[in-house]
PDB file of C-alpha atoms in Angstrom:
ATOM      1  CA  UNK K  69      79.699  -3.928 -46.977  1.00  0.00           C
ATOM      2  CA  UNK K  70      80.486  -4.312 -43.338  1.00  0.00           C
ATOM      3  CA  UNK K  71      80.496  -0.786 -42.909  1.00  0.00           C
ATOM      4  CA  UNK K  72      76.992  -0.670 -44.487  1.00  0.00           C
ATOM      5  CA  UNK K  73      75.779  -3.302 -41.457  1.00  0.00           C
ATOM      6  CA  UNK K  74      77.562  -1.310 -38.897  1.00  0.00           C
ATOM      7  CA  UNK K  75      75.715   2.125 -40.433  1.00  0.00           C
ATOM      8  CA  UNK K  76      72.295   0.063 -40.135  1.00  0.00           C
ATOM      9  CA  UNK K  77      73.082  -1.122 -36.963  1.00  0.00           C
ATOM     10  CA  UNK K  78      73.515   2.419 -35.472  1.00  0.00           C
ATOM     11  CA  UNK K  79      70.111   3.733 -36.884  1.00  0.00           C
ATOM     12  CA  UNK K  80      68.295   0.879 -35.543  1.00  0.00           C
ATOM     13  CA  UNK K  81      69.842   1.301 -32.183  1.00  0.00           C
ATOM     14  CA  UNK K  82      69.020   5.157 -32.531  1.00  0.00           C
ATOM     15  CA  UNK K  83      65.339   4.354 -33.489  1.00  0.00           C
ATOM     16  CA  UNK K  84      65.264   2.386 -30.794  1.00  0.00           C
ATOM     17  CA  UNK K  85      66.373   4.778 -28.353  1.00  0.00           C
ATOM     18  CA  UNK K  86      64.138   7.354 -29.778  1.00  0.00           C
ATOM     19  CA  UNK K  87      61.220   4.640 -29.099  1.00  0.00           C
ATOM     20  CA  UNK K  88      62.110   4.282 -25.619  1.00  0.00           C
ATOM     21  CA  UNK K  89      60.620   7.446 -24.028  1.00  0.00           C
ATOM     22  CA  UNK K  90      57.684   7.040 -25.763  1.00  0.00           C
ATOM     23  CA  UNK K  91      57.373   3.306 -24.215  1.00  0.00           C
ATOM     24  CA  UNK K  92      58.183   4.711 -21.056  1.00  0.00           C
ATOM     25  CA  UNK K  93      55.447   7.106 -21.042  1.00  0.00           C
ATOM     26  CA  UNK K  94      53.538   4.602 -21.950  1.00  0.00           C
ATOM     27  CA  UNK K  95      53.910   2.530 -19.420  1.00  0.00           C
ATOM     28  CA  UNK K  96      53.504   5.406 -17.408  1.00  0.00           C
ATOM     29  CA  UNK K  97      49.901   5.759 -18.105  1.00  0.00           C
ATOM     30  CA  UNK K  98      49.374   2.617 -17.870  1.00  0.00           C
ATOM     31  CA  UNK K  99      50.377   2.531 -14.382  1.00  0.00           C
ATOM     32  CA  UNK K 100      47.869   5.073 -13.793  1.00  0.00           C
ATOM     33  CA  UNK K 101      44.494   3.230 -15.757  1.00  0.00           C
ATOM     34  CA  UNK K 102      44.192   0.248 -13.356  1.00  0.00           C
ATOM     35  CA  UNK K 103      44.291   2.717 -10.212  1.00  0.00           C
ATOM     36  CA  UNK K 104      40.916   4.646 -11.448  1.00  0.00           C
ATOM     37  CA  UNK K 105      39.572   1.184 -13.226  1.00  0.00           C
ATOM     38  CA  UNK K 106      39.558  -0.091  -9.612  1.00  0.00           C
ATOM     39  CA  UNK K 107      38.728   2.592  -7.904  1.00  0.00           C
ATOM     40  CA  UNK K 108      35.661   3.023 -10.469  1.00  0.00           C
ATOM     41  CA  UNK K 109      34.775  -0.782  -9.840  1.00  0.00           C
ATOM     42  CA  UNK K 110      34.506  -0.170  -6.014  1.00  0.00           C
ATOM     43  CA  UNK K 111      32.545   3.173  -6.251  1.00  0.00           C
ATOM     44  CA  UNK K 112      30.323   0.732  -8.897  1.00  0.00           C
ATOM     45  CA  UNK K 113      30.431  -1.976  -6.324  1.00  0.00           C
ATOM     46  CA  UNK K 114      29.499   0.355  -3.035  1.00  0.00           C
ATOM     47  CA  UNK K 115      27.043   2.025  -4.641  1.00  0.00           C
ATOM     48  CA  UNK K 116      25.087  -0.842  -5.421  1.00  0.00           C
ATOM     49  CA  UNK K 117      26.000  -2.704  -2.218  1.00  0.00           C
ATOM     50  CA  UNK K 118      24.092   0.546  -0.756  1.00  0.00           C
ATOM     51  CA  UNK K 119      21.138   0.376  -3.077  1.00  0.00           C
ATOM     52  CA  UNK K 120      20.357  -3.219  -1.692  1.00  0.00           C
ATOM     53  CA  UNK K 121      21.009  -2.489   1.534  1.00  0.00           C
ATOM     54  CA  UNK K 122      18.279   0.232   1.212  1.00  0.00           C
ATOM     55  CA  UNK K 123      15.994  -2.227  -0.127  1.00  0.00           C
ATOM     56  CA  UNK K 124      16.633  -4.715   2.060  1.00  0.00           C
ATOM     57  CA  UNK K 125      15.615  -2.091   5.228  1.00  0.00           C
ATOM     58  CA  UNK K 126      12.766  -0.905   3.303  1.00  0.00           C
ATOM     59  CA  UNK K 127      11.266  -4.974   2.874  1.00  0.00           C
ATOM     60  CA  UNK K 128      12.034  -5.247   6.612  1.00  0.00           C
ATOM     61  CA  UNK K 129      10.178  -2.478   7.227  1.00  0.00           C
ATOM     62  CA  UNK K 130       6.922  -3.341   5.207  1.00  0.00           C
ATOM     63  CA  UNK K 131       7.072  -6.975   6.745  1.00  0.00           C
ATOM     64  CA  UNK K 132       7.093  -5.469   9.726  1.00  0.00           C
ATOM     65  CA  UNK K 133       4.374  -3.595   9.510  1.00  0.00           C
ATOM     66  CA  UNK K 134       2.525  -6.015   7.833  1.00  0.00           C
ATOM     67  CA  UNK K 135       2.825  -8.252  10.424  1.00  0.00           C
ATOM     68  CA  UNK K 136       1.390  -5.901  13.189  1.00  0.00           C
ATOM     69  CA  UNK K 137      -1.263  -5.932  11.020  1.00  0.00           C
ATOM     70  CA  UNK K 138      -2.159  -9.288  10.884  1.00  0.00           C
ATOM     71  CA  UNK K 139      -1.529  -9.687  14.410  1.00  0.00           C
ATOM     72  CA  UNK K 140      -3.820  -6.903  15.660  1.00  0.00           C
ATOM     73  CA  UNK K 141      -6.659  -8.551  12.978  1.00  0.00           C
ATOM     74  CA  UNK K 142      -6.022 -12.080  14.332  1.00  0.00           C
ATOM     75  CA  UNK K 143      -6.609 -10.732  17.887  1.00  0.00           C
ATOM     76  CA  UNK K 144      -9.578  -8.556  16.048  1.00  0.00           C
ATOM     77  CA  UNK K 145     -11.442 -11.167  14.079  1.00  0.00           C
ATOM     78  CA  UNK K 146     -10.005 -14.886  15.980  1.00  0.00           C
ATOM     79  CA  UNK K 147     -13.424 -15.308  17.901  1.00  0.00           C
ATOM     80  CA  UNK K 148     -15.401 -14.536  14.275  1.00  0.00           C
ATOM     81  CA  UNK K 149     -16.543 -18.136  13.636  1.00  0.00           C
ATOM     82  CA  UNK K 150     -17.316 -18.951  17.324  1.00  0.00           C
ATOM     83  CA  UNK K 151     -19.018 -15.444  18.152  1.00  0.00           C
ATOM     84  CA  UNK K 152     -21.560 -15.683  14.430  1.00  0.00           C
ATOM     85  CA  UNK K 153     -22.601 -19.387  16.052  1.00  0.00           C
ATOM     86  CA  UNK K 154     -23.422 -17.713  19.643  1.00  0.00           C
ATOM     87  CA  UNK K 155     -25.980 -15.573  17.998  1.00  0.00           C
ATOM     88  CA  UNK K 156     -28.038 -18.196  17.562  1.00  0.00           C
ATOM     89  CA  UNK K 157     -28.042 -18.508  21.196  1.00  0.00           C
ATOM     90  CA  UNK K 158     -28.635 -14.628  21.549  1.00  0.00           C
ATOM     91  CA  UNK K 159     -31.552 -14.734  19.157  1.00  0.00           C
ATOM     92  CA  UNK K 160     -32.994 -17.791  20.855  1.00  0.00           C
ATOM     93  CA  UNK K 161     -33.228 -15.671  24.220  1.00  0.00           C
ATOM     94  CA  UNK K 162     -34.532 -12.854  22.502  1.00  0.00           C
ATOM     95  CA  UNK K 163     -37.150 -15.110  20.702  1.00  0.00           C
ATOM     96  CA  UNK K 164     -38.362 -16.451  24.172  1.00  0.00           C
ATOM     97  CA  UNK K 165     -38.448 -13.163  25.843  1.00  0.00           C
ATOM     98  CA  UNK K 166     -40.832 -11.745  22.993  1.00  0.00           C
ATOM     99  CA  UNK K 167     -42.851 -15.294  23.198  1.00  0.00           C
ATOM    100  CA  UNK K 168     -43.951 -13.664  26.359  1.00  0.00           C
ATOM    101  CA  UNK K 169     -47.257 -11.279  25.963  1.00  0.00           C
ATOM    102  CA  UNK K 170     -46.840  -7.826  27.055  1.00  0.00           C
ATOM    103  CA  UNK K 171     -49.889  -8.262  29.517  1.00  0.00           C
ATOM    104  CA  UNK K 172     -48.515 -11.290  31.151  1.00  0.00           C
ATOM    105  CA  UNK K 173     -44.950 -10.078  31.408  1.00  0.00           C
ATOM    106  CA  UNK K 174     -46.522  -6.906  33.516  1.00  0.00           C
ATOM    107  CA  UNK K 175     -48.487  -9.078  35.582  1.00  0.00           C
ATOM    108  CA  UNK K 176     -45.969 -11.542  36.089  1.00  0.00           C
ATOM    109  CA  UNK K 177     -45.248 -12.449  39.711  1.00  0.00           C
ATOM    110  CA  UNK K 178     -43.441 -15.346  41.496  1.00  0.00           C
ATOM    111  CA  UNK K 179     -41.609 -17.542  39.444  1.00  0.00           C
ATOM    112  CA  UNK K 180     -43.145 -16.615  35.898  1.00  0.00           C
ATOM    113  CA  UNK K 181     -41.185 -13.340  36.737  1.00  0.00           C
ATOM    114  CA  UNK K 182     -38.019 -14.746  38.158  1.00  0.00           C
ATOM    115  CA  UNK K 183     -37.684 -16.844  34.842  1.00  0.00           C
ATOM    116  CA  UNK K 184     -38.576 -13.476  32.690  1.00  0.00           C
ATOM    117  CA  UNK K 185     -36.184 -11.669  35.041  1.00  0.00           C
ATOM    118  CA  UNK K 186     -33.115 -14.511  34.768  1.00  0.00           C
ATOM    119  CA  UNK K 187     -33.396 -14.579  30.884  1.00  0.00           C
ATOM    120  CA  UNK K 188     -33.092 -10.929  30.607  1.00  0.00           C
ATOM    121  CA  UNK K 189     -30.289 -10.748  32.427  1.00  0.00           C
ATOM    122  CA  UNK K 190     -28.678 -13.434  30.548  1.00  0.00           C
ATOM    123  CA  UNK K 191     -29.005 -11.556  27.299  1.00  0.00           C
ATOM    124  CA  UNK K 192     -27.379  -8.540  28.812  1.00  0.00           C
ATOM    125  CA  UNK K 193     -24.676 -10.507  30.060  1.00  0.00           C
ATOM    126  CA  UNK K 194     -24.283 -12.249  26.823  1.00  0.00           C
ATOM    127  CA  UNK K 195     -24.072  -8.942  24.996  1.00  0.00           C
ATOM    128  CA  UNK K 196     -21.634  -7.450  27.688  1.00  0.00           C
ATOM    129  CA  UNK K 197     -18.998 -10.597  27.251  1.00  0.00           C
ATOM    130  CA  UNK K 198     -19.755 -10.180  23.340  1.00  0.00           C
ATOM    131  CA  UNK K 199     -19.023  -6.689  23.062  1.00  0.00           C
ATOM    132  CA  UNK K 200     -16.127  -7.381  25.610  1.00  0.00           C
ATOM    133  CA  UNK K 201     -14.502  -9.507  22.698  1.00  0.00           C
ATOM    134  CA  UNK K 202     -15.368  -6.459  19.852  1.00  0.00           C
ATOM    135  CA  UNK K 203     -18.765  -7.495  18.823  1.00  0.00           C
ATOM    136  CA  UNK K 204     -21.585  -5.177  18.652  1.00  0.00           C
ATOM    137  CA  UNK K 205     -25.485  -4.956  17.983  1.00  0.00           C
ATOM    138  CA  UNK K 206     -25.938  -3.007  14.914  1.00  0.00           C
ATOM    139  CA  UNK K 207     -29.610  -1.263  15.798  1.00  0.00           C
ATOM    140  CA  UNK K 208     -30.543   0.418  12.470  1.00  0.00           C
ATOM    141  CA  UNK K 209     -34.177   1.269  13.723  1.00  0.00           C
ATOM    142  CA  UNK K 210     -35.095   4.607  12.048  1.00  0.00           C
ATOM    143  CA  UNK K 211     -31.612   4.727  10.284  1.00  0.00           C
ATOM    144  CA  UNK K 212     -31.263   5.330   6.498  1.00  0.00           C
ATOM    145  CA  UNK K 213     -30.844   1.512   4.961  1.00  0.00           C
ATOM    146  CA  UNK K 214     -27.103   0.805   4.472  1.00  0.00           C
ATOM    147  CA  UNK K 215     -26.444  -2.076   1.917  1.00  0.00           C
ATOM    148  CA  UNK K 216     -23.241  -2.803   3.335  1.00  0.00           C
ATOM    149  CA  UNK K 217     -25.009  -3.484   6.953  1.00  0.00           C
ATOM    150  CA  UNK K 218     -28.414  -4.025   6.197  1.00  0.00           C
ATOM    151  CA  UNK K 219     -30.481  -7.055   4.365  1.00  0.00           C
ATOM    152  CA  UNK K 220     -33.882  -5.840   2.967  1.00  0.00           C
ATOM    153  CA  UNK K 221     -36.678  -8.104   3.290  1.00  0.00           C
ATOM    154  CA  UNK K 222     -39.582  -5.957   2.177  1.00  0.00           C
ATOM    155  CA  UNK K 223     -40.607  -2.703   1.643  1.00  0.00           C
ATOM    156  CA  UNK K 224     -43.412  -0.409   3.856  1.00  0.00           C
ATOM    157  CA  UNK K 225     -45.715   1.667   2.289  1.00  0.00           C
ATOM    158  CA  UNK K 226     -45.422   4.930   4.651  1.00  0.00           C
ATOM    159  CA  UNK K 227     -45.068   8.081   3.559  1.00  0.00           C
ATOM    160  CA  UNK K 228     -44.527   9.598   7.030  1.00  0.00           C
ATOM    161  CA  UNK K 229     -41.198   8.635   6.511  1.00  0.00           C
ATOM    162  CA  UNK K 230     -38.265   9.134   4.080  1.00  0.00           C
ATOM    163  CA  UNK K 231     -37.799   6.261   1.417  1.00  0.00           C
ATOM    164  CA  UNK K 232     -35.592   4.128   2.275  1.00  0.00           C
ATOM    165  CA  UNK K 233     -35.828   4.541   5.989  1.00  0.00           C
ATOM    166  CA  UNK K 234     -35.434   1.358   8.007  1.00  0.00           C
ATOM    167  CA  UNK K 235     -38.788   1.205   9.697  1.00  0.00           C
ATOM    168  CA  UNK K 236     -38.823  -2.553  11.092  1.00  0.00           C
ATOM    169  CA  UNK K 237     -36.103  -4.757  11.967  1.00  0.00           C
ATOM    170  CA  UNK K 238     -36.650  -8.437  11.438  1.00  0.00           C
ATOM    171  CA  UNK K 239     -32.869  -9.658  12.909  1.00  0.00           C
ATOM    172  CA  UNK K 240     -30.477  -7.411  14.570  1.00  0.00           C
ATOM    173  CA  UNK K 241     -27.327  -7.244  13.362  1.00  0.00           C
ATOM    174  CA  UNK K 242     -23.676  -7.653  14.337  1.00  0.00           C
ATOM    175  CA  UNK K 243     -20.307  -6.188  13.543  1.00  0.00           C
ATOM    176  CA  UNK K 244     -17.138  -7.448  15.054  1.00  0.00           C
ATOM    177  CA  UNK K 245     -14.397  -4.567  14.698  1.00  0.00           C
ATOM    178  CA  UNK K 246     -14.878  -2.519  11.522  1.00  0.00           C
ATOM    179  CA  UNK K 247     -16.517  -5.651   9.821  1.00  0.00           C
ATOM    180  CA  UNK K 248     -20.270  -7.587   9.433  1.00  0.00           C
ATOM    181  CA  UNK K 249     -20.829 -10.413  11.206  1.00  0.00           C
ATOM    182  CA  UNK K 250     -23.882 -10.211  10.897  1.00  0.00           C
ATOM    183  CA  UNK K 251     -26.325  -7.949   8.525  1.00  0.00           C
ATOM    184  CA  UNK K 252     -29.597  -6.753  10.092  1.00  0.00           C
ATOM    185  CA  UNK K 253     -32.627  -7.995   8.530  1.00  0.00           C
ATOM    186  CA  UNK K 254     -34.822  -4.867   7.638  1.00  0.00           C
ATOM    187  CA  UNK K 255     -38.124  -3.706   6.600  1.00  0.00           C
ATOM    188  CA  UNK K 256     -37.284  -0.499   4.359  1.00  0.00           C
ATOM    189  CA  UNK K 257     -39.868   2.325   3.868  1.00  0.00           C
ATOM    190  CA  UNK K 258     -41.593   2.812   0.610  1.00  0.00           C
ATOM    191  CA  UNK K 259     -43.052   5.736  -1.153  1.00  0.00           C
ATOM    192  CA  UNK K 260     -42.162   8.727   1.414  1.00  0.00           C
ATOM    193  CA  UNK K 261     -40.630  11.881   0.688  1.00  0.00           C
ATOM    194  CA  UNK K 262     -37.139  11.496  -0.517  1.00  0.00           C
ATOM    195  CA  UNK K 263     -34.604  11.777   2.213  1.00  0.00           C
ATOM    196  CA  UNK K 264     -32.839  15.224   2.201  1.00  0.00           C
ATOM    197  CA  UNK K 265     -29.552  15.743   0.653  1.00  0.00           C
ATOM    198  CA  UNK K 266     -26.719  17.159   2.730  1.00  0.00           C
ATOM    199  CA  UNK K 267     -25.677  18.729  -0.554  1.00  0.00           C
ATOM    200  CA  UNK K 268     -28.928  20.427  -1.245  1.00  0.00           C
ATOM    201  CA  UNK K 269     -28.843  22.146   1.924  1.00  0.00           C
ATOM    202  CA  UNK K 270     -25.280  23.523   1.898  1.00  0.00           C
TER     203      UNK K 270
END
């Protein structure tokens, strides 16, 4: 019997020897996994570290140029509120310049035409310091009527003209940079010839 044990006891030690390499490789490639697991983590890591970093220029970007934007529109449009309430004013000079009859405004001398001649020059200087701060007269005498610029306020039988041809203007109109201020009020032409399309004659 004991030589039975020792017999055992040598082919266990044997297996275990035989075992040993194999752990050893083992532990070989196992040295090995964490290296490219890390090195996989950081690529992971950097990669998306880069990806916000992108994002985070691109945002700065847009805000940037969305503020210029609003800056250059607050400089544009800041007077808005305060320029629509001095047309008043400018259509109460107009009104008393037209209050005055053609006849006497020619034959005006003294100070009948000193007054005519002050309040003129008042309304040009009022619509030099307006245009100064981006508002302008929109004129659409003659023009074809635009609904984005123009109010209607009647129609005009006359079929000299093209329909739809702004043939009176009631109130001028304003625009302060590329928007209304103000839309003209317009007497719109009715029953002319239709007006000729730029298609038709290409």
């Amino acid at each position: 019997m004991p030589q039975d044990d020792q017999r055992q006891t040598t082919v266990e030690a044997g297996a275990g020897a035989a075992q040993d390499p194999a752990s050893a490789g083992h532990g070989a490639e196992a040295s090995v996994d964490p290296i490219a697991e890390t090195l996989a983590l950081l690529t992971a890591e950097r990669d998306e570290l880069k990806d916000r970093t992108l994002r985070t220029l691109a945002e700065m970007e847009n805000l940037r140029r969305r503020t210029e934007r609003e800056v250059a529109d607050a400089r544009t449009y800041a007077v808005t509120n305060f320029a629509r309430d001095v047309l008043n004013v400018a259509d109460n000079i107009r009104r008393a310049l037209d209050s005055v009859p053609a006849d006497a405004k020619a034959s005006a001398d003294g100070a009948l035409k000193g007054l005519i001649d002050g309040i003129e020059l008042t309304e040009r200087d009022l619509a030099k310091t307006l245009e100064r701060h981006g508002v302008k007269i929109v004129e659409p005498q003659g023009q074809k009527f635009d609904p984005n610029r123009h109010q209607a306020m009647f129609e005009v039988p006359n079929p000299d003209v093209p329909a739809g041809t702004v043939v009176q203007v009631v109130q001028s109109g304003y625009v302060i940079g590329d928007r209304v201020l103000r839309p003209a009020l317009v007497g719109v032409a009715k029953g002319g010839p239709k007006a000729a399309n730029p298609a038709d004659a290409a």
